[in-house]
mmCIF file of C-alpha atoms in Angstrom:
data_model
loop_
_atom_site.group_PDB
_atom_site.id
_atom_site.type_symbol
_atom_site.label_atom_id
_atom_site.label_comp_id
_atom_site.label_asym_id
_atom_site.label_seq_id
_atom_site.Cartn_x
_atom_site.Cartn_y
_atom_site.Cartn_z
ATOM 1 C CA MET A 1 0.016 0.012 -0.005
ATOM 2 C CA GLY A 2 1.337 3.437 -0.927
ATOM 3 C CA LYS A 3 1.534 6.508 1.245
ATOM 4 C CA PRO A 4 -1.757 8.261 2.106
ATOM 5 C CA THR A 5 -2.228 11.374 0.002
ATOM 6 C CA VAL A 6 -2.921 14.824 1.424
ATOM 7 C CA LEU A 7 -3.960 18.012 -0.370
ATOM 8 C CA LEU A 8 -2.505 20.856 1.658
ATOM 9 C CA GLY A 9 -4.346 24.156 1.363
ATOM 10 C CA MET A 10 -3.231 27.070 3.475
ATOM 11 C CA ILE A 11 -2.115 30.652 3.547
ATOM 12 C CA ASN A 12 1.562 30.743 2.608
ATOM 13 C CA ASP A 13 2.815 33.638 4.723
ATOM 14 C CA ALA A 14 6.622 33.562 4.913
ATOM 15 C CA ALA A 15 6.649 30.309 2.928
ATOM 16 C CA ILE A 16 5.301 28.432 5.958
ATOM 17 C CA SER A 17 3.543 25.832 3.803
ATOM 18 C CA GLN A 18 6.924 24.358 2.865
ATOM 19 C CA THR A 19 7.560 23.522 6.520
ATOM 20 C CA VAL A 20 4.081 22.072 6.977
ATOM 21 C CA ALA A 21 4.494 19.960 3.831
ATOM 22 C CA ALA A 22 7.920 18.750 4.973
ATOM 23 C CA CYS A 23 6.477 17.701 8.322
ATOM 24 C CA LEU A 24 3.578 15.866 6.656
ATOM 25 C CA GLU A 25 6.032 14.000 4.470
ATOM 26 C CA TYR A 26 8.153 13.156 7.489
ATOM 27 C CA HIS A 27 5.078 11.524 9.020
ATOM 28 C CA GLY A 28 4.442 9.375 5.990
ATOM 29 C CA PHE A 29 2.085 11.388 3.762
ATOM 30 C CA GLU A 30 2.379 12.185 0.088
ATOM 31 C CA VAL A 31 1.636 15.884 -0.208
ATOM 32 C CA VAL A 32 0.202 18.040 -2.959
ATOM 33 C CA ASN A 33 0.928 21.570 -1.806
ATOM 34 C CA PHE A 34 -1.877 23.883 -2.955
ATOM 35 C CA ALA A 35 -0.952 26.791 -0.640
ATOM 36 C CA LEU A 36 -1.778 30.314 -1.817
ATOM 37 C CA ASP A 37 0.465 33.350 -1.532
ATOM 38 C CA SER A 38 -2.529 35.525 -0.841
ATOM 39 C CA LEU A 39 -0.651 38.390 0.820
ATOM 40 C CA ASP A 40 1.861 38.679 -2.040
ATOM 41 C CA PHE A 41 -0.600 38.028 -4.831
ATOM 42 C CA ARG A 42 -0.157 40.106 -7.991
ATOM 43 C CA TYR A 43 -2.440 40.053 -11.004
ATOM 44 C CA PRO A 44 -0.561 38.502 -13.943
ATOM 45 C CA ASN A 45 -1.821 41.202 -16.308
ATOM 46 C CA LEU A 46 -4.340 44.004 -16.720
ATOM 47 C CA ARG A 47 -6.869 41.745 -18.457
ATOM 48 C CA SER A 48 -7.095 39.433 -15.439
ATOM 49 C CA ARG A 49 -7.566 42.384 -13.094
ATOM 50 C CA LEU A 50 -10.343 43.823 -15.229
ATOM 51 C CA ALA A 51 -12.039 40.403 -15.476
ATOM 52 C CA VAL A 52 -12.091 40.089 -11.697
ATOM 53 C CA LEU A 53 -13.425 43.597 -11.350
ATOM 54 C CA LEU A 54 -16.234 42.846 -13.836
ATOM 55 C CA LYS A 55 -17.177 39.607 -12.023
ATOM 56 C CA LYS A 56 -17.296 41.465 -8.708
ATOM 57 C CA THR A 57 -19.498 44.140 -10.276
ATOM 58 C CA LEU A 58 -21.864 41.359 -11.413
ATOM 59 C CA GLY A 59 -22.032 39.986 -7.862
ATOM 60 C CA ASN A 60 -19.245 37.387 -7.675
ATOM 61 C CA ARG A 61 -17.489 38.416 -4.452
ATOM 62 C CA GLN A 62 -15.084 35.467 -4.650
ATOM 63 C CA ALA A 63 -13.719 36.265 -8.136
ATOM 64 C CA LYS A 64 -10.218 37.129 -6.927
ATOM 65 C CA LYS A 65 -9.971 33.927 -4.864
ATOM 66 C CA GLU A 66 -11.101 31.940 -7.916
ATOM 67 C CA LEU A 67 -8.345 33.528 -10.001
ATOM 68 C CA MET A 68 -5.706 32.686 -7.366
ATOM 69 C CA VAL A 69 -6.878 29.074 -7.335
ATOM 70 C CA GLU A 70 -6.816 28.817 -11.127
ATOM 71 C CA LEU A 71 -3.260 30.202 -11.305
ATOM 72 C CA LYS A 72 -2.134 27.822 -8.564
ATOM 73 C CA ARG A 73 -3.795 24.881 -10.348
ATOM 74 C CA ARG A 74 -1.683 25.626 -13.431
ATOM 75 C CA GLN A 75 1.494 25.555 -11.287
ATOM 76 C CA VAL A 76 0.737 22.130 -9.790
ATOM 77 C CA GLN A 77 -1.252 20.721 -12.706
ATOM 78 C CA THR A 78 0.775 17.490 -13.005
ATOM 79 C CA ALA A 79 0.390 16.611 -9.326
ATOM 80 C CA TRP A 80 -3.254 17.690 -9.299
ATOM 81 C CA ASN A 81 -4.162 15.546 -12.290
ATOM 82 C CA ALA A 82 -2.233 12.571 -10.854
ATOM 83 C CA HIS A 83 -4.564 12.427 -7.850
ATOM 84 C CA PRO A 84 -8.248 12.174 -8.837
ATOM 85 C CA GLN A 85 -8.848 11.187 -5.213
ATOM 86 C CA PHE A 86 -7.083 12.280 -2.014
ATOM 87 C CA ASP A 87 -7.137 10.335 1.214
ATOM 88 C CA TYR A 88 -7.131 13.593 3.139
ATOM 89 C CA ALA A 89 -7.414 17.307 2.549
ATOM 90 C CA LEU A 90 -5.923 19.594 5.197
ATOM 91 C CA PHE A 91 -6.769 23.278 5.105
ATOM 92 C CA ILE A 92 -5.323 25.887 7.396
ATOM 93 C CA ARG A 93 -7.175 29.213 6.998
ATOM 94 C CA ALA A 94 -9.591 27.846 4.361
ATOM 95 C CA ASP A 95 -11.289 31.254 4.193
ATOM 96 C CA ILE A 96 -8.681 32.360 1.621
ATOM 97 C CA TYR A 97 -10.201 29.822 -0.826
ATOM 98 C CA PRO A 98 -13.442 30.215 -2.785
ATOM 99 C CA ASP A 99 -16.339 27.955 -1.837
ATOM 100 C CA SER A 100 -16.350 26.395 -5.323
ATOM 101 C CA PHE A 101 -12.842 25.023 -4.844
ATOM 102 C CA LEU A 102 -13.610 23.689 -1.381
ATOM 103 C CA ARG A 103 -16.610 21.801 -2.775
ATOM 104 C CA GLU A 104 -14.465 20.402 -5.562
ATOM 105 C CA VAL A 105 -11.824 19.190 -3.091
ATOM 106 C CA ARG A 106 -14.559 17.749 -0.869
ATOM 107 C CA ARG A 107 -15.741 15.568 -3.749
ATOM 108 C CA ARG A 108 -12.150 14.383 -4.370
ATOM 109 C CA SER A 109 -11.243 13.665 -0.711
ATOM 110 C CA ARG A 110 -12.146 10.928 1.728
ATOM 111 C CA VAL A 111 -11.749 13.268 4.698
ATOM 112 C CA MET A 112 -11.516 17.108 4.562
ATOM 113 C CA VAL A 113 -10.704 19.215 7.606
ATOM 114 C CA ASN A 114 -9.853 22.816 8.357
ATOM 115 C CA TYR A 115 -7.848 24.337 11.196
ATOM 116 C CA GLN A 116 -8.596 28.026 11.651
ATOM 117 C CA TRP A 117 -5.466 29.205 13.397
ATOM 118 C CA ASP A 118 -6.306 32.888 13.045
ATOM 119 C CA GLY A 119 -9.670 32.738 14.751
ATOM 120 C CA VAL A 120 -13.146 32.117 13.387
ATOM 121 C CA ALA A 121 -15.171 35.037 14.697
ATOM 122 C CA ARG A 122 -12.800 37.485 12.978
ATOM 123 C CA PHE A 123 -13.664 36.271 9.465
ATOM 124 C CA ALA A 124 -17.156 36.142 8.003
ATOM 125 C CA ALA A 125 -15.940 33.857 5.211
ATOM 126 C CA ALA A 126 -14.637 31.368 7.746
ATOM 127 C CA GLN A 127 -17.954 31.204 9.575
ATOM 128 C CA ALA A 128 -19.826 30.637 6.310
ATOM 129 C CA GLN A 129 -17.576 27.688 5.313
ATOM 130 C CA ILE A 130 -17.874 25.530 8.429
ATOM 131 C CA GLY A 131 -20.508 23.244 6.921
ATOM 132 C CA LEU A 132 -18.291 22.417 3.927
ATOM 133 C CA PHE A 133 -15.879 20.330 6.039
ATOM 134 C CA ASP A 134 -16.052 16.969 7.755
ATOM 135 C CA ARG A 135 -14.366 18.518 10.743
ATOM 136 C CA TYR A 136 -13.554 22.170 11.493
ATOM 137 C CA TYR A 137 -11.080 22.983 14.265
ATOM 138 C CA ALA A 138 -10.485 26.203 16.185
ATOM 139 C CA PHE A 139 -7.771 27.131 18.660
ATOM 140 C CA ASP A 140 -9.643 29.855 20.517
ATOM 141 C CA PRO A 141 -11.945 28.644 23.319
ATOM 142 C CA ALA A 142 -14.209 31.637 22.686
ATOM 143 C CA ASP A 143 -14.875 30.355 19.157
ATOM 144 C CA ILE A 144 -15.647 26.859 20.440
ATOM 145 C CA ARG A 145 -18.129 28.231 22.981
ATOM 146 C CA ALA A 146 -19.809 30.342 20.294
ATOM 147 C CA ASP A 147 -20.450 27.547 17.748
ATOM 148 C CA SER A 148 -21.166 23.930 18.613
ATOM 149 C CA ARG A 149 -20.030 22.779 15.145
ATOM 150 C CA LEU A 150 -16.409 23.638 15.930
ATOM 151 C CA LEU A 151 -13.939 21.168 17.398
ATOM 152 C CA PRO A 152 -11.030 22.055 19.710
ATOM 153 C CA ALA A 153 -7.372 21.962 18.710
ATOM 154 C CA THR A 154 -4.337 23.898 19.795
ATOM 155 C CA SER A 155 -1.491 24.604 17.413
ATOM 156 C CA PHE A 156 1.635 22.417 17.483
ATOM 157 C CA TYR A 157 5.393 22.395 17.153
ATOM 158 C CA PHE A 158 7.158 20.972 14.086
ATOM 159 C CA ASP A 159 8.789 17.716 15.141
ATOM 160 C CA HIS A 160 10.510 16.615 11.920
ATOM 161 C CA ASP A 161 13.885 18.120 12.966
ATOM 162 C CA LEU A 162 14.697 18.417 16.656
ATOM 163 C CA SER A 163 18.423 17.923 16.371
ATOM 164 C CA GLY A 164 21.017 20.287 17.778
ATOM 165 C CA LEU A 165 18.881 22.046 20.377
ATOM 166 C CA ALA A 166 21.077 23.842 22.887
ATOM 167 C CA PRO A 167 20.253 23.408 26.596
ATOM 168 C CA TYR A 168 18.921 26.435 28.450
ATOM 169 C CA ASN A 169 21.690 28.719 29.736
ATOM 170 C CA PRO A 170 20.513 31.295 32.312
ATOM 171 C CA ALA A 171 23.889 33.009 32.306
ATOM 172 C CA ALA A 172 23.469 34.413 28.795
ATOM 173 C CA PRO A 173 19.767 34.651 27.955
ATOM 174 C CA ARG A 174 18.833 35.556 24.401
ATOM 175 C CA PHE A 175 15.235 36.726 23.811
ATOM 176 C CA TYR A 176 13.606 36.060 20.455
ATOM 177 C CA PHE A 177 10.436 37.580 19.018
ATOM 178 C CA VAL A 178 9.055 37.996 15.506
ATOM 179 C CA GLY A 179 5.779 39.685 14.763
ATOM 180 C CA SER A 180 4.040 42.377 12.779
ATOM 181 C CA HIS A 181 4.006 46.033 13.758
ATOM 182 C CA ARG A 182 0.703 46.517 15.560
ATOM 183 C CA ALA A 183 -0.571 49.403 17.660
ATOM 184 C CA ASP A 184 -2.278 47.062 20.186
ATOM 185 C CA ARG A 185 1.033 45.640 21.391
ATOM 186 C CA LEU A 186 3.452 48.457 20.675
ATOM 187 C CA ASP A 187 3.551 49.746 24.251
ATOM 188 C CA ASP A 188 4.204 46.263 25.658
ATOM 189 C CA ILE A 189 7.048 45.637 23.248
ATOM 190 C CA ARG A 190 8.667 49.001 23.943
ATOM 191 C CA ARG A 191 8.368 48.506 27.730
ATOM 192 C CA PHE A 192 9.847 45.021 27.521
ATOM 193 C CA CYS A 193 12.745 46.094 25.283
ATOM 194 C CA ARG A 194 13.595 48.976 27.596
ATOM 195 C CA TYR A 195 13.741 46.669 30.621
ATOM 196 C CA THR A 196 15.841 43.963 28.945
ATOM 197 C CA GLN A 197 18.246 46.559 27.583
ATOM 198 C CA GLN A 198 18.741 47.971 31.085
ATOM 199 C CA ALA A 199 19.287 44.418 32.415
ATOM 200 C CA GLY A 200 22.033 43.848 29.845
ATOM 201 C CA TRP A 201 20.198 40.964 28.143
ATOM 202 C CA GLN A 202 20.425 40.245 24.437
ATOM 203 C CA LEU A 203 17.425 40.885 22.210
ATOM 204 C CA ASP A 204 16.749 39.301 18.832
ATOM 205 C CA PHE A 205 13.451 41.006 17.926
ATOM 206 C CA HIS A 206 12.183 41.143 14.354
ATOM 207 C CA ILE A 207 9.367 43.571 13.573
ATOM 208 C CA VAL A 208 7.614 42.908 10.295
ATOM 209 C CA ASN A 209 6.440 46.204 8.888
ATOM 210 C CA PRO A 210 5.818 45.909 5.151
ATOM 211 C CA ASN A 211 5.628 49.268 3.448
ATOM 212 C CA GLN A 212 5.865 51.077 6.805
ATOM 213 C CA PRO A 213 9.524 52.184 7.103
ATOM 214 C CA GLU A 214 8.502 54.956 9.484
ATOM 215 C CA ALA A 215 7.529 52.329 12.082
ATOM 216 C CA ALA A 216 11.220 51.691 12.844
ATOM 217 C CA GLN A 217 11.337 54.889 14.886
ATOM 218 C CA ASP A 218 8.930 53.319 17.396
ATOM 219 C CA TYR A 219 11.550 50.761 18.454
ATOM 220 C CA PRO A 220 14.796 52.635 19.348
ATOM 221 C CA PHE A 221 16.520 49.633 20.916
ATOM 222 C CA ASP A 222 19.578 47.519 20.219
ATOM 223 C CA GLY A 223 18.737 44.049 18.907
ATOM 224 C CA VAL A 224 15.502 45.110 17.190
ATOM 225 C CA TYR A 225 15.448 44.524 13.439
ATOM 226 C CA PHE A 226 12.939 45.352 10.712
ATOM 227 C CA ALA A 227 11.903 43.526 7.557
ATOM 228 C CA ASP A 228 9.054 43.232 5.118
ATOM 229 C CA ASP A 229 9.027 39.509 5.841
ATOM 230 C CA VAL A 230 10.877 36.848 7.827
ATOM 231 C CA PRO A 231 10.920 33.464 6.090
ATOM 232 C CA PHE A 232 9.344 30.884 8.367
ATOM 233 C CA ALA A 233 12.315 28.504 8.111
ATOM 234 C CA ASP A 234 14.596 31.332 9.299
ATOM 235 C CA ASN A 235 12.154 32.062 12.123
ATOM 236 C CA LEU A 236 12.361 28.481 13.365
ATOM 237 C CA GLU A 237 16.151 28.494 13.182
ATOM 238 C CA ARG A 238 16.331 31.700 15.230
ATOM 239 C CA ALA A 239 13.938 30.211 17.785
ATOM 240 C CA ARG A 240 16.145 27.136 18.082
ATOM 241 C CA ARG A 241 19.223 29.305 18.773
ATOM 242 C CA SER A 242 17.464 31.410 21.436
ATOM 243 C CA SER A 243 17.062 30.876 25.156
ATOM 244 C CA VAL A 244 13.715 32.564 25.691
ATOM 245 C CA LEU A 245 10.862 33.077 23.250
ATOM 246 C CA VAL A 246 8.626 36.088 23.710
ATOM 247 C CA ASP A 247 4.945 36.260 22.786
ATOM 248 C CA PHE A 248 2.949 39.478 22.800
ATOM 249 C CA VAL A 249 -0.662 38.438 22.283
ATOM 250 C CA ILE A 250 -2.851 40.501 20.001
ATOM 251 C CA SER A 251 -6.119 41.859 21.338
ATOM 252 C CA THR A 252 -8.417 39.694 19.191
ATOM 253 C CA HIS A 253 -7.083 36.317 20.420
ATOM 254 C CA SER A 254 -7.406 34.370 23.659
ATOM 255 C CA GLY A 255 -6.069 31.112 22.141
ATOM 256 C CA LEU A 256 -2.367 30.244 22.117
ATOM 257 C CA SER A 257 0.023 31.201 19.327
ATOM 258 C CA LEU A 258 2.452 29.005 17.403
ATOM 259 C CA ARG A 259 5.229 30.614 19.422
ATOM 260 C CA THR A 260 3.902 28.882 22.540
ATOM 261 C CA PHE A 261 4.346 25.436 21.039
ATOM 262 C CA GLU A 262 7.713 26.247 19.508
ATOM 263 C CA ALA A 263 8.882 27.035 23.058
ATOM 264 C CA LEU A 264 7.443 23.749 24.303
ATOM 265 C CA GLY A 265 8.894 21.562 21.575
ATOM 266 C CA TYR A 266 12.301 23.230 21.543
ATOM 267 C CA ARG A 267 12.568 23.246 25.379
ATOM 268 C CA LYS A 268 12.811 27.028 25.503
ATOM 269 C CA LYS A 269 11.487 29.320 28.161
ATOM 270 C CA LEU A 270 8.538 31.487 27.213
ATOM 271 C CA ILE A 271 7.486 34.982 28.230
ATOM 272 C CA THR A 272 3.903 35.750 27.189
ATOM 273 C CA THR A 273 1.219 38.329 27.808
ATOM 274 C CA ASN A 274 -1.498 35.701 27.364
ATOM 275 C CA ALA A 275 -2.656 34.763 30.895
ATOM 276 C CA GLU A 276 -4.904 32.029 29.435
ATOM 277 C CA ILE A 277 -1.833 29.828 29.140
ATOM 278 C CA LYS A 278 -2.066 28.976 32.831
ATOM 279 C CA LYS A 279 -5.138 26.834 32.046
ATOM 280 C CA TYR A 280 -3.198 24.366 29.853
ATOM 281 C CA ASP A 281 -1.601 21.118 30.995
ATOM 282 C CA PHE A 282 1.937 22.055 29.922
ATOM 283 C CA TYR A 283 2.053 25.232 31.957
ATOM 284 C CA HIS A 284 4.812 25.352 34.567
ATOM 285 C CA PRO A 285 5.998 28.604 36.219
ATOM 286 C CA ASP A 286 9.639 27.583 35.823
ATOM 287 C CA ASN A 287 9.203 27.514 32.031
ATOM 288 C CA ILE A 288 6.507 30.119 31.341
ATOM 289 C CA PHE A 289 6.393 33.657 32.687
ATOM 290 C CA VAL A 290 3.057 35.410 32.309
ATOM 291 C CA TRP A 291 3.772 39.112 32.042
ATOM 292 C CA ASP A 292 1.093 41.676 32.809
ATOM 293 C CA GLY A 293 2.650 44.188 30.440
ATOM 294 C CA LYS A 294 3.609 46.528 33.285
ATOM 295 C CA THR A 295 5.717 45.180 36.164
ATOM 296 C CA PHE A 296 8.705 42.885 35.991
ATOM 297 C CA ASP A 297 8.519 41.402 39.459
ATOM 298 C CA GLY A 298 9.864 37.883 39.415
ATOM 299 C CA LEU A 299 11.383 37.996 35.926
ATOM 300 C CA GLN A 300 14.991 37.948 37.123
ATOM 301 C CA ASP A 301 14.288 34.841 39.224
ATOM 302 C CA PHE A 302 12.466 33.229 36.321
ATOM 303 C CA ILE A 303 15.465 33.704 34.011
ATOM 304 C CA ALA A 304 17.897 32.442 36.688
ATOM 305 C CA ALA A 305 15.959 29.198 37.318
ATOM 306 C CA PRO A 306 16.707 26.104 35.157
ATOM 307 C CA TYR A 307 14.294 24.819 32.541
ATOM 308 C CA ARG A 308 11.907 22.256 34.024
ATOM 309 C CA GLU A 309 11.624 19.104 31.872
ATOM 310 C CA LEU A 310 8.001 17.966 31.422
ATOM 311 C CA PRO A 311 6.544 14.440 31.132
ATOM 312 C CA PRO A 312 7.228 12.824 27.719
ATOM 313 C CA GLU A 313 3.530 12.517 26.931
ATOM 314 C CA ILE A 314 3.176 16.316 27.010
ATOM 315 C CA TYR A 315 5.789 16.758 24.288
ATOM 316 C CA GLN A 316 4.172 13.954 22.313
ATOM 317 C CA LYS A 317 0.705 15.453 22.657
ATOM 318 C CA TYR A 318 1.594 18.836 21.131
ATOM 319 C CA SER A 319 3.865 17.535 18.361
ATOM 320 C CA PHE A 320 2.780 17.950 14.759
ATOM 321 C CA GLY A 321 2.689 14.170 14.373
ATOM 322 C CA ASN A 322 0.085 13.741 17.064
ATOM 323 C CA TRP A 323 -1.782 16.857 15.929
ATOM 324 C CA VAL A 324 -2.252 15.618 12.348
ATOM 325 C CA ARG A 325 -3.390 12.183 13.539
ATOM 326 C CA TYR A 326 -5.855 13.873 15.880
ATOM 327 C CA VAL A 327 -7.417 16.196 13.269
ATOM 328 C CA PHE A 328 -7.651 13.346 10.722
ATOM 329 C CA ASP A 329 -8.881 10.950 13.440
ATOM 330 C CA ILE A 330 -6.093 8.448 12.784
ATOM 331 C CA GLU A 331 -5.281 6.105 15.644
ATOM 332 C CA PRO A 332 -3.283 6.167 17.768
ATOM 333 C CA HIS A 333 -3.414 9.784 18.892
ATOM 334 C CA ILE A 334 -3.798 11.815 22.057
ATOM 335 C CA LYS A 335 -6.864 14.006 22.053
ATOM 336 C CA ILE A 336 -6.190 17.714 22.113
ATOM 337 C CA GLY A 337 -8.664 19.806 24.073
ATOM 338 C CA LEU A 338 -9.043 23.434 25.113
ATOM 339 C CA PRO A 339 -9.922 24.971 28.469
ATOM 340 C CA THR A 340 -13.679 25.095 29.021
ATOM 341 C CA ASP A 341 -13.898 28.030 31.428
#
């Protein structure tokens, strides 16, 4: 029997789909990568732009998404035609795809699931598509409470390459963060950078500010860098080389970010402004410091303390391998839940 086939559909920010596809292949799947570069999309010519505009004028609100899918289909035509049926279809942020494509994939797939790792309530398209999937997963407990059709799932850490991880060294902490320039966390980031600079600690902060060069003046600190994009593979490598990962939650989320699970899988300490993390089974105060965005009481002691190794089943539970078996309902797997209160 050959490898089970997976159609992967997701938003391809920072080329993240390449890492997801590599991890799927590591776990024994044959992958057809149908990820869309929706943020970097450019119309191939004026005619295509005008055609989309006309379709929108006539009431087709998904015309641009349909064009992106058609262009992607041409890129992967050989692989697409070679698989009239998929064992599985995995979407992450399916709302970037038109409904017509999701229905087509549903007909060609034995099981089709979506993981909405950017929230459901934030996107009207996401809410409208729930019924198109066999299973639809959300990471935010607020979304789960709001819609009984949704199933719980956290994010995960990529477990296909865990070699060469350096042990935690409290004598020379290195703090890593990457994230977009956003007004709702600017004050927290500035306050944190000011404190760590005064403490003599090393920052490796990367602020993504496409087409906003003036934003650099908001971060006048050593160790803060600016870019239009940070490739996801580079992001993971920087996380692996760091001692402490830092997570400044955005105001629209109460679920846990990918950064949380990178810290767990890579045995890094984590500083986060998301107090909800205390409700999860991997929380330990030696490894995770919940910062209120104002005071730094206890942070020096947190950095000085060693990393606390957790039970092996915790690392297994939040690995990508277990996660993909859970969302596809492939045994054996450990069920992944979310806090209920």
